[in-house]
mmCIF file of C-alpha atoms and ligand atoms in Angstrom:
data_model
loop_
_atom_site.group_PDB
_atom_site.id
_atom_site.type_symbol
_atom_site.label_atom_id
_atom_site.label_comp_id
_atom_site.label_asym_id
_atom_site.label_seq_id
_atom_site.Cartn_x
_atom_site.Cartn_y
_atom_site.Cartn_z
ATOM 1 C CA MET A 14 40.590 10.295 -63.967
ATOM 2 C CA ALA A 15 43.821 9.626 -65.801
ATOM 3 C CA GLU A 16 46.076 12.470 -64.713
ATOM 4 C CA SER A 17 47.746 11.958 -61.337
ATOM 5 C CA LYS A 18 47.829 15.674 -60.470
ATOM 6 C CA SER A 19 44.725 16.853 -62.281
ATOM 7 C CA PHE A 20 43.381 18.679 -59.177
ATOM 8 C CA GLN A 21 46.657 20.476 -58.382
ATOM 9 C CA ASP A 22 46.022 23.983 -56.981
ATOM 10 C CA GLN A 23 42.289 23.363 -56.721
ATOM 11 C CA VAL A 24 40.194 23.683 -53.577
ATOM 12 C CA ILE A 25 37.395 21.125 -53.525
ATOM 13 C CA VAL A 26 34.756 20.949 -50.778
ATOM 14 C CA VAL A 27 33.291 17.475 -50.241
ATOM 15 C CA ALA A 28 30.124 17.436 -48.120
ATOM 16 C CA GLY A 29 29.324 14.088 -46.513
ATOM 17 C CA ALA A 30 33.020 13.144 -46.491
ATOM 18 C CA ALA A 31 32.826 11.111 -43.270
ATOM 19 C CA SER A 32 31.385 7.979 -44.899
ATOM 20 C CA GLY A 33 30.572 6.026 -48.049
ATOM 21 C CA ILE A 34 30.606 7.818 -51.389
ATOM 22 C CA GLY A 35 31.794 11.126 -49.906
ATOM 23 C CA MET A 36 34.733 9.509 -48.119
ATOM 24 C CA GLU A 37 35.830 7.744 -51.329
ATOM 25 C CA THR A 38 35.524 10.987 -53.283
ATOM 26 C CA ALA A 39 37.568 12.946 -50.738
ATOM 27 C CA ARG A 40 40.276 10.269 -50.848
ATOM 28 C CA LEU A 41 40.308 10.144 -54.633
ATOM 29 C CA ILE A 42 40.477 13.906 -55.203
ATOM 30 C CA SER A 43 43.227 14.346 -52.613
ATOM 31 C CA SER A 44 45.177 11.524 -54.286
ATOM 32 C CA LEU A 45 44.847 13.548 -57.521
ATOM 33 C CA GLY A 46 46.529 16.564 -55.930
ATOM 34 C CA GLY A 47 43.451 18.513 -54.844
ATOM 35 C CA SER A 48 43.208 20.468 -51.637
ATOM 36 C CA VAL A 49 40.136 18.799 -50.130
ATOM 37 C CA ILE A 50 37.996 20.151 -47.310
ATOM 38 C CA GLY A 51 35.700 17.402 -46.060
ATOM 39 C CA ILE A 52 32.618 18.628 -44.232
ATOM 40 C CA ASP A 53 30.229 16.442 -42.255
ATOM 41 C CA ARG A 54 28.348 16.334 -38.966
ATOM 42 C CA SER A 55 30.160 13.139 -37.916
ATOM 43 C CA GLU A 56 33.322 14.042 -36.009
ATOM 44 C CA SER A 57 34.400 10.394 -35.674
ATOM 45 C CA GLY A 58 33.893 9.740 -39.406
ATOM 46 C CA LEU A 59 35.967 12.804 -40.319
ATOM 47 C CA GLY A 60 38.642 11.513 -37.924
ATOM 48 C CA ASN A 61 38.675 8.186 -39.825
ATOM 49 C CA LEU A 62 39.080 10.064 -43.089
ATOM 50 C CA GLN A 63 42.007 12.062 -41.655
ATOM 51 C CA ASP A 64 43.657 8.811 -40.476
ATOM 52 C CA GLN A 65 43.293 7.229 -43.909
ATOM 53 C CA VAL A 66 44.500 10.171 -45.974
ATOM 54 C CA SER A 67 46.944 11.820 -43.543
ATOM 55 C CA SER A 68 47.965 14.558 -45.951
ATOM 56 C CA PRO A 69 48.296 18.298 -45.302
ATOM 57 C CA ASN A 70 46.072 18.657 -48.377
ATOM 58 C CA LEU A 71 43.109 17.220 -46.497
ATOM 59 C CA ASN A 72 41.248 19.395 -44.019
ATOM 60 C CA THR A 73 37.910 18.893 -42.328
ATOM 61 C CA ARG A 74 35.112 20.972 -40.808
ATOM 62 C CA ILE A 75 32.363 19.631 -38.582
ATOM 63 C CA VAL A 76 29.000 21.095 -39.579
ATOM 64 C CA ASP A 77 25.373 20.039 -39.689
ATOM 65 C CA ILE A 78 24.212 21.045 -43.167
ATOM 66 C CA ALA A 79 20.647 21.391 -41.866
ATOM 67 C CA ASP A 80 21.816 24.539 -40.064
ATOM 68 C CA GLU A 81 21.731 27.239 -42.755
ATOM 69 C CA ALA A 82 23.637 29.935 -40.867
ATOM 70 C CA LYS A 83 26.469 27.648 -39.721
ATOM 71 C CA LEU A 84 26.784 25.978 -43.115
ATOM 72 C CA LYS A 85 27.104 29.318 -44.915
ATOM 73 C CA THR A 86 29.587 30.610 -42.329
ATOM 74 C CA VAL A 87 31.752 27.498 -42.775
ATOM 75 C CA ILE A 88 31.732 27.785 -46.584
ATOM 76 C CA THR A 89 32.729 31.463 -46.382
ATOM 77 C CA GLU A 90 35.502 30.659 -43.904
ATOM 78 C CA ILE A 91 36.831 27.870 -46.163
ATOM 79 C CA ALA A 92 36.916 30.193 -49.185
ATOM 80 C CA SER A 93 38.868 32.891 -47.337
ATOM 81 C CA ARG A 94 41.227 30.435 -45.602
ATOM 82 C CA PHE A 95 42.055 28.414 -48.749
ATOM 83 C CA GLY A 96 41.810 31.184 -51.363
ATOM 84 C CA GLY A 97 38.556 30.279 -53.107
ATOM 85 C CA ILE A 98 36.508 27.182 -53.881
ATOM 86 C CA HIS A 99 36.874 25.548 -57.291
ATOM 87 C CA GLY A 100 34.572 22.594 -56.762
ATOM 88 C CA LEU A 101 31.754 21.407 -54.510
ATOM 89 C CA VAL A 102 30.799 17.735 -54.292
ATOM 90 C CA ASN A 103 27.718 17.246 -52.130
ATOM 91 C CA THR A 104 27.135 13.667 -51.022
ATOM 92 C CA ALA A 105 25.625 14.430 -47.593
ATOM 93 C CA GLY A 106 22.225 12.867 -47.134
ATOM 94 C CA ILE A 107 19.939 10.649 -45.104
ATOM 95 C CA VAL A 108 17.400 8.000 -46.076
ATOM 96 C CA GLY A 109 14.735 9.379 -43.759
ATOM 97 C CA PRO A 110 11.524 7.506 -42.984
ATOM 98 C CA THR A 111 11.080 4.118 -44.698
ATOM 99 C CA ASN A 112 8.030 1.850 -44.908
ATOM 100 C CA ILE A 113 5.680 4.723 -44.092
ATOM 101 C CA MET A 114 2.781 5.456 -46.421
ATOM 102 C CA ALA A 115 2.558 9.070 -47.630
ATOM 103 C CA GLU A 116 -0.686 9.753 -45.788
ATOM 104 C CA GLN A 117 0.830 8.650 -42.465
ATOM 105 C CA LEU A 118 3.816 11.017 -42.509
ATOM 106 C CA SER A 119 4.012 13.906 -40.092
ATOM 107 C CA THR A 120 5.212 17.276 -41.319
ATOM 108 C CA ALA A 121 8.215 16.990 -38.967
ATOM 109 C CA GLN A 122 9.243 13.689 -40.606
ATOM 110 C CA ILE A 123 9.021 15.210 -44.068
ATOM 111 C CA GLU A 124 10.877 18.358 -43.020
ATOM 112 C CA GLU A 125 13.863 16.595 -41.466
ATOM 113 C CA THR A 126 14.753 14.821 -44.710
ATOM 114 C CA LEU A 127 14.117 17.899 -46.832
ATOM 115 C CA ARG A 128 16.244 20.130 -44.594
ATOM 116 C CA ILE A 129 19.265 17.861 -45.064
ATOM 117 C CA ASN A 130 18.880 16.417 -48.562
ATOM 118 C CA LEU A 131 17.356 19.427 -50.294
ATOM 119 C CA TYR A 132 17.723 22.648 -48.302
ATOM 120 C CA GLY A 133 21.281 21.761 -47.268
ATOM 121 C CA ALA A 134 22.131 21.325 -50.960
ATOM 122 C CA ILE A 135 20.467 24.621 -51.854
ATOM 123 C CA TRP A 136 22.169 26.506 -49.017
ATOM 124 C CA MET A 137 25.658 25.260 -49.854
ATOM 125 C CA THR A 138 25.068 26.098 -53.516
ATOM 126 C CA GLN A 139 23.966 29.617 -52.539
ATOM 127 C CA ALA A 140 27.155 29.984 -50.503
ATOM 128 C CA VAL A 141 29.582 28.840 -53.231
ATOM 129 C CA LEU A 142 27.948 30.451 -56.270
ATOM 130 C CA PRO A 143 29.074 34.067 -55.615
ATOM 131 C CA ILE A 144 32.621 32.825 -54.898
ATOM 132 C CA MET A 145 32.700 30.815 -58.138
ATOM 133 C CA LYS A 146 31.071 33.534 -60.232
ATOM 134 C CA ARG A 147 33.642 36.062 -59.037
ATOM 135 C CA ALA A 148 36.390 33.667 -60.111
ATOM 136 C CA LYS A 149 34.568 32.929 -63.402
ATOM 137 C CA TYR A 150 35.117 29.230 -62.669
ATOM 138 C CA GLY A 151 33.360 26.568 -60.632
ATOM 139 C CA ARG A 152 32.086 22.996 -60.630
ATOM 140 C CA ILE A 153 29.176 21.836 -58.459
ATOM 141 C CA VAL A 154 27.716 18.325 -58.239
ATOM 142 C CA HIS A 155 24.970 17.019 -55.973
ATOM 143 C CA VAL A 156 24.220 13.350 -55.361
ATOM 144 C CA SER A 157 20.568 12.641 -56.146
ATOM 145 C CA SER A 158 19.250 9.071 -56.519
ATOM 146 C CA ILE A 159 17.386 6.741 -58.830
ATOM 147 C CA ALA A 160 14.629 7.266 -56.207
ATOM 148 C CA GLY A 161 14.294 10.814 -57.529
ATOM 149 C CA LYS A 162 13.486 9.440 -60.989
ATOM 150 C CA GLU A 163 11.445 6.341 -60.171
ATOM 151 C CA GLY A 164 10.227 6.784 -56.575
ATOM 152 C CA ASN A 165 10.532 4.141 -53.861
ATOM 153 C CA PRO A 166 7.317 3.095 -52.091
ATOM 154 C CA GLY A 167 7.206 4.060 -48.422
ATOM 155 C CA MET A 168 9.972 6.671 -48.838
ATOM 156 C CA THR A 169 8.161 9.867 -49.780
ATOM 157 C CA PRO A 170 10.497 12.410 -48.129
ATOM 158 C CA TYR A 171 13.579 10.815 -49.736
ATOM 159 C CA ASN A 172 11.912 10.593 -53.184
ATOM 160 C CA VAL A 173 10.777 14.213 -52.993
ATOM 161 C CA SER A 174 14.192 15.486 -51.879
ATOM 162 C CA LYS A 175 16.058 13.632 -54.630
ATOM 163 C CA ALA A 176 13.593 14.566 -57.421
ATOM 164 C CA ALA A 177 13.746 18.194 -56.299
ATOM 165 C CA LEU A 178 17.548 18.172 -56.518
ATOM 166 C CA ILE A 179 17.302 17.145 -60.176
ATOM 167 C CA GLY A 180 15.015 20.130 -60.869
ATOM 168 C CA PHE A 181 17.211 22.426 -58.806
ATOM 169 C CA VAL A 182 20.377 21.767 -60.840
ATOM 170 C CA LYS A 183 18.493 22.185 -64.137
ATOM 171 C CA GLY A 184 17.396 25.748 -63.348
ATOM 172 C CA VAL A 185 20.549 26.964 -61.603
ATOM 173 C CA ALA A 186 22.649 25.578 -64.464
ATOM 174 C CA LYS A 187 20.940 27.959 -66.864
ATOM 175 C CA GLU A 188 21.419 30.902 -64.479
ATOM 176 C CA ALA A 189 25.167 30.223 -64.243
ATOM 177 C CA ALA A 190 25.825 28.935 -67.761
ATOM 178 C CA THR A 191 27.731 31.975 -69.018
ATOM 179 C CA GLU A 192 29.679 32.480 -65.774
ATOM 180 C CA GLY A 193 32.109 29.577 -66.066
ATOM 181 C CA VAL A 194 30.164 27.617 -63.449
ATOM 182 C CA THR A 195 28.617 24.183 -64.064
ATOM 183 C CA ILE A 196 26.168 22.384 -61.781
ATOM 184 C CA ASN A 197 25.111 18.777 -62.275
ATOM 185 C CA ALA A 198 23.680 15.820 -60.353
ATOM 186 C CA VAL A 199 24.385 12.088 -60.170
ATOM 187 C CA ALA A 200 21.599 9.558 -59.648
ATOM 188 C CA PRO A 201 23.014 6.272 -58.327
ATOM 189 C CA ALA A 202 21.103 3.025 -57.948
ATOM 190 C CA VAL A 203 21.971 0.968 -54.862
ATOM 191 C CA ILE A 204 25.599 1.386 -53.807
ATOM 192 C CA GLN A 205 27.393 -0.690 -51.168
ATOM 193 C CA THR A 206 27.950 1.840 -48.372
ATOM 194 C CA PRO A 207 27.091 2.185 -44.660
ATOM 195 C CA MET A 208 23.780 3.754 -45.756
ATOM 196 C CA ASN A 209 22.612 0.270 -46.750
ATOM 197 C CA ALA A 210 24.128 -1.563 -43.788
ATOM 198 C CA ASP A 211 20.690 -2.133 -42.245
ATOM 199 C CA THR A 212 18.853 -2.927 -45.480
ATOM 200 C CA GLY A 213 17.430 -6.456 -45.364
ATOM 201 C CA ASP A 214 18.749 -9.192 -47.686
ATOM 202 C CA GLU A 215 15.403 -9.537 -49.474
ATOM 203 C CA THR A 216 15.231 -5.798 -50.202
ATOM 204 C CA LEU A 217 18.824 -5.765 -51.442
ATOM 205 C CA LYS A 218 18.119 -8.783 -53.677
ATOM 206 C CA TYR A 219 15.099 -6.983 -55.134
ATOM 207 C CA MET A 220 17.158 -3.828 -55.776
ATOM 208 C CA VAL A 221 19.970 -5.804 -57.440
ATOM 209 C CA SER A 222 17.460 -7.744 -59.558
ATOM 210 C CA ARG A 223 16.467 -4.431 -61.179
ATOM 211 C CA ILE A 224 20.080 -3.649 -62.162
ATOM 212 C CA PRO A 225 21.065 -5.196 -65.535
ATOM 213 C CA MET A 226 24.687 -5.631 -64.347
ATOM 214 C CA GLY A 227 23.264 -7.803 -61.538
ATOM 215 C CA ARG A 228 25.370 -6.365 -58.716
ATOM 216 C CA LEU A 229 25.596 -3.540 -56.209
ATOM 217 C CA GLY A 230 27.553 -0.461 -57.225
ATOM 218 C CA GLN A 231 30.722 0.404 -55.319
ATOM 219 C CA ALA A 232 31.435 3.766 -53.704
ATOM 220 C CA THR A 233 34.681 4.037 -55.681
ATOM 221 C CA GLU A 234 32.736 3.827 -58.951
ATOM 222 C CA VAL A 235 30.541 6.783 -57.977
ATOM 223 C CA ALA A 236 33.587 8.675 -56.669
ATOM 224 C CA GLN A 237 35.298 8.352 -60.072
ATOM 225 C CA LEU A 238 32.261 9.853 -61.791
ATOM 226 C CA LEU A 239 31.951 12.677 -59.235
ATOM 227 C CA ALA A 240 35.649 13.500 -59.592
ATOM 228 C CA PHE A 241 35.265 13.742 -63.356
ATOM 229 C CA ILE A 242 32.214 16.011 -63.063
ATOM 230 C CA VAL A 243 34.108 18.476 -60.802
ATOM 231 C CA SER A 244 37.253 18.374 -62.909
ATOM 232 C CA ARG A 245 38.268 21.086 -65.377
ATOM 233 C CA GLU A 246 37.786 18.529 -68.145
ATOM 234 C CA CYS A 247 34.008 18.291 -67.620
ATOM 235 C CA SER A 248 33.483 21.670 -69.241
ATOM 236 C CA PHE A 249 30.506 21.386 -71.603
ATOM 237 C CA THR A 250 27.897 19.626 -69.442
ATOM 238 C CA THR A 251 25.625 21.479 -67.041
ATOM 239 C CA GLY A 252 22.148 20.929 -65.614
ATOM 240 C CA PHE A 253 22.485 17.211 -66.313
ATOM 241 C CA THR A 254 21.799 14.193 -64.121
ATOM 242 C CA PHE A 255 24.393 11.491 -64.719
ATOM 243 C CA ASP A 256 23.490 7.883 -63.881
ATOM 244 C CA ALA A 257 25.516 5.424 -61.861
ATOM 245 C CA SER A 258 23.024 2.598 -62.001
ATOM 246 C CA GLY A 259 24.560 -0.441 -63.698
ATOM 247 C CA GLY A 260 22.217 0.027 -66.645
ATOM 248 C CA ARG A 261 19.014 0.401 -64.614
ATOM 249 C CA ALA A 262 18.265 3.923 -65.833
ATOM 250 C CA THR A 263 18.402 4.450 -69.573
ATOM 251 C CA TYR A 264 16.633 7.806 -69.626
HETATM 252 N N1 NAD B 323 24.169 4.131 -50.978
HETATM 253 C C1 NAD B 323 23.214 4.113 -51.881
HETATM 254 O O1 NAD B 323 22.669 3.058 -52.225
HETATM 255 C C2 NAD B 323 22.769 5.399 -52.519
HETATM 256 C C3 NAD B 323 21.960 5.316 -53.673
HETATM 257 C C4 NAD B 323 21.532 6.495 -54.263
HETATM 258 C C5 NAD B 323 21.877 7.715 -53.738
HETATM 259 N N2 NAD B 323 22.658 7.762 -52.612
HETATM 260 C C6 NAD B 323 22.997 9.079 -52.080
HETATM 261 O O2 NAD B 323 24.411 9.209 -52.042
HETATM 262 C C7 NAD B 323 24.795 10.094 -50.986
HETATM 263 C C8 NAD B 323 25.879 9.435 -50.144
HETATM 264 O O3 NAD B 323 25.338 8.260 -49.586
HETATM 265 P P1 NAD B 323 26.243 7.129 -48.898
HETATM 266 O O4 NAD B 323 25.682 5.837 -49.354
HETATM 267 O O5 NAD B 323 27.661 7.437 -49.071
HETATM 268 O O6 NAD B 323 25.734 7.340 -47.385
HETATM 269 P P2 NAD B 323 26.532 7.366 -46.009
HETATM 270 O O7 NAD B 323 25.475 7.275 -44.964
HETATM 271 O O8 NAD B 323 27.633 6.365 -46.025
HETATM 272 O O9 NAD B 323 27.176 8.843 -45.991
HETATM 273 C C9 NAD B 323 26.378 9.998 -45.874
HETATM 274 C C10 NAD B 323 27.181 11.051 -45.115
HETATM 275 O O10 NAD B 323 26.361 12.222 -45.012
HETATM 276 C C11 NAD B 323 26.540 12.753 -43.715
HETATM 277 N N3 NAD B 323 25.383 13.551 -43.302
HETATM 278 C C12 NAD B 323 24.095 13.157 -43.165
HETATM 279 N N4 NAD B 323 23.358 14.162 -42.702
HETATM 280 C C13 NAD B 323 24.192 15.220 -42.527
HETATM 281 C C14 NAD B 323 24.005 16.544 -42.042
HETATM 282 N N5 NAD B 323 22.810 16.986 -41.618
HETATM 283 N N6 NAD B 323 25.071 17.372 -41.995
HETATM 284 C C15 NAD B 323 26.304 16.943 -42.374
HETATM 285 N N7 NAD B 323 26.538 15.694 -42.827
HETATM 286 C C16 NAD B 323 25.494 14.851 -42.901
HETATM 287 C C17 NAD B 323 26.671 11.522 -42.819
HETATM 288 O O11 NAD B 323 27.248 11.840 -41.547
HETATM 289 C C18 NAD B 323 27.539 10.626 -43.685
HETATM 290 O O12 NAD B 323 28.911 10.828 -43.435
HETATM 291 C C19 NAD B 323 23.503 10.421 -50.222
HETATM 292 O O13 NAD B 323 23.017 11.673 -50.633
HETATM 293 C C20 NAD B 323 22.555 9.323 -50.658
HETATM 294 O O14 NAD B 323 21.193 9.722 -50.589
HETATM 295 C C21 NAD B 323 23.117 6.636 -52.004
#
């Protein structure tokens, strides 16, 4: 993002802004002049974000995106309070169960991950689409994962949620294509964030060994890509899944 005020007069909602990729994205877009509303279920994490940015252009809302009614109420309130929503960056997500074979998963375990990673994404998209269509302008991006393309063993709910997001943006993109609204996804490989704080050294080494650049990605690198995708300049790409994988994905 070259222009220092490229998000001037734009209202951008960043879901998952209390940590990792979402926090970096909220910081970056507010530094580029955007009016950012960070939403997350972590009150303490949103407090950290407020401390770091300390700008009147950054506001926060505490909400669990697995709660459809509350999520939609918050999005509607944001749009009326700030005069619309120009962009939505959704980075909120959980890893869910790991090291559990598909046949051993309970329905409750599958549902928890889907409610956050998939339904939460669908519900916030449903809430912003009418607002953006009325304005004849909008940019939406959801963070998927390389797991949605390749599948990680022992992580069925996560794989399913991230693959489904890729399909979701493809269809909605076509529905909104003539309305001035774009919707895309980003599929990162392993990124150094709190999400991986508990990942063992051996697992991390294995993940890095599959990345041609031979290193972990940084949250700031994904934030730069997300900021571009929700900028005015990213105007002729919709329904696409961008990679942030250090060369791992070439398809
Ligand atoms: N870190 C990686 O290696 C990696 C790789 C590929 C994809 N991703 C995806 O990128 C996104 C961001 O991941 P991150 O690494 O920054 O993780 P993170 O754990 O640092 O941040 C995720 C944020 O989402 C919020 N969140 C989780 N559930 C929520 C809910 N129900 N309601 C509201 N907020 C909720 C958390 O509170 C947290 O602030 C996720 O969707 C993740 O699946 C991450």
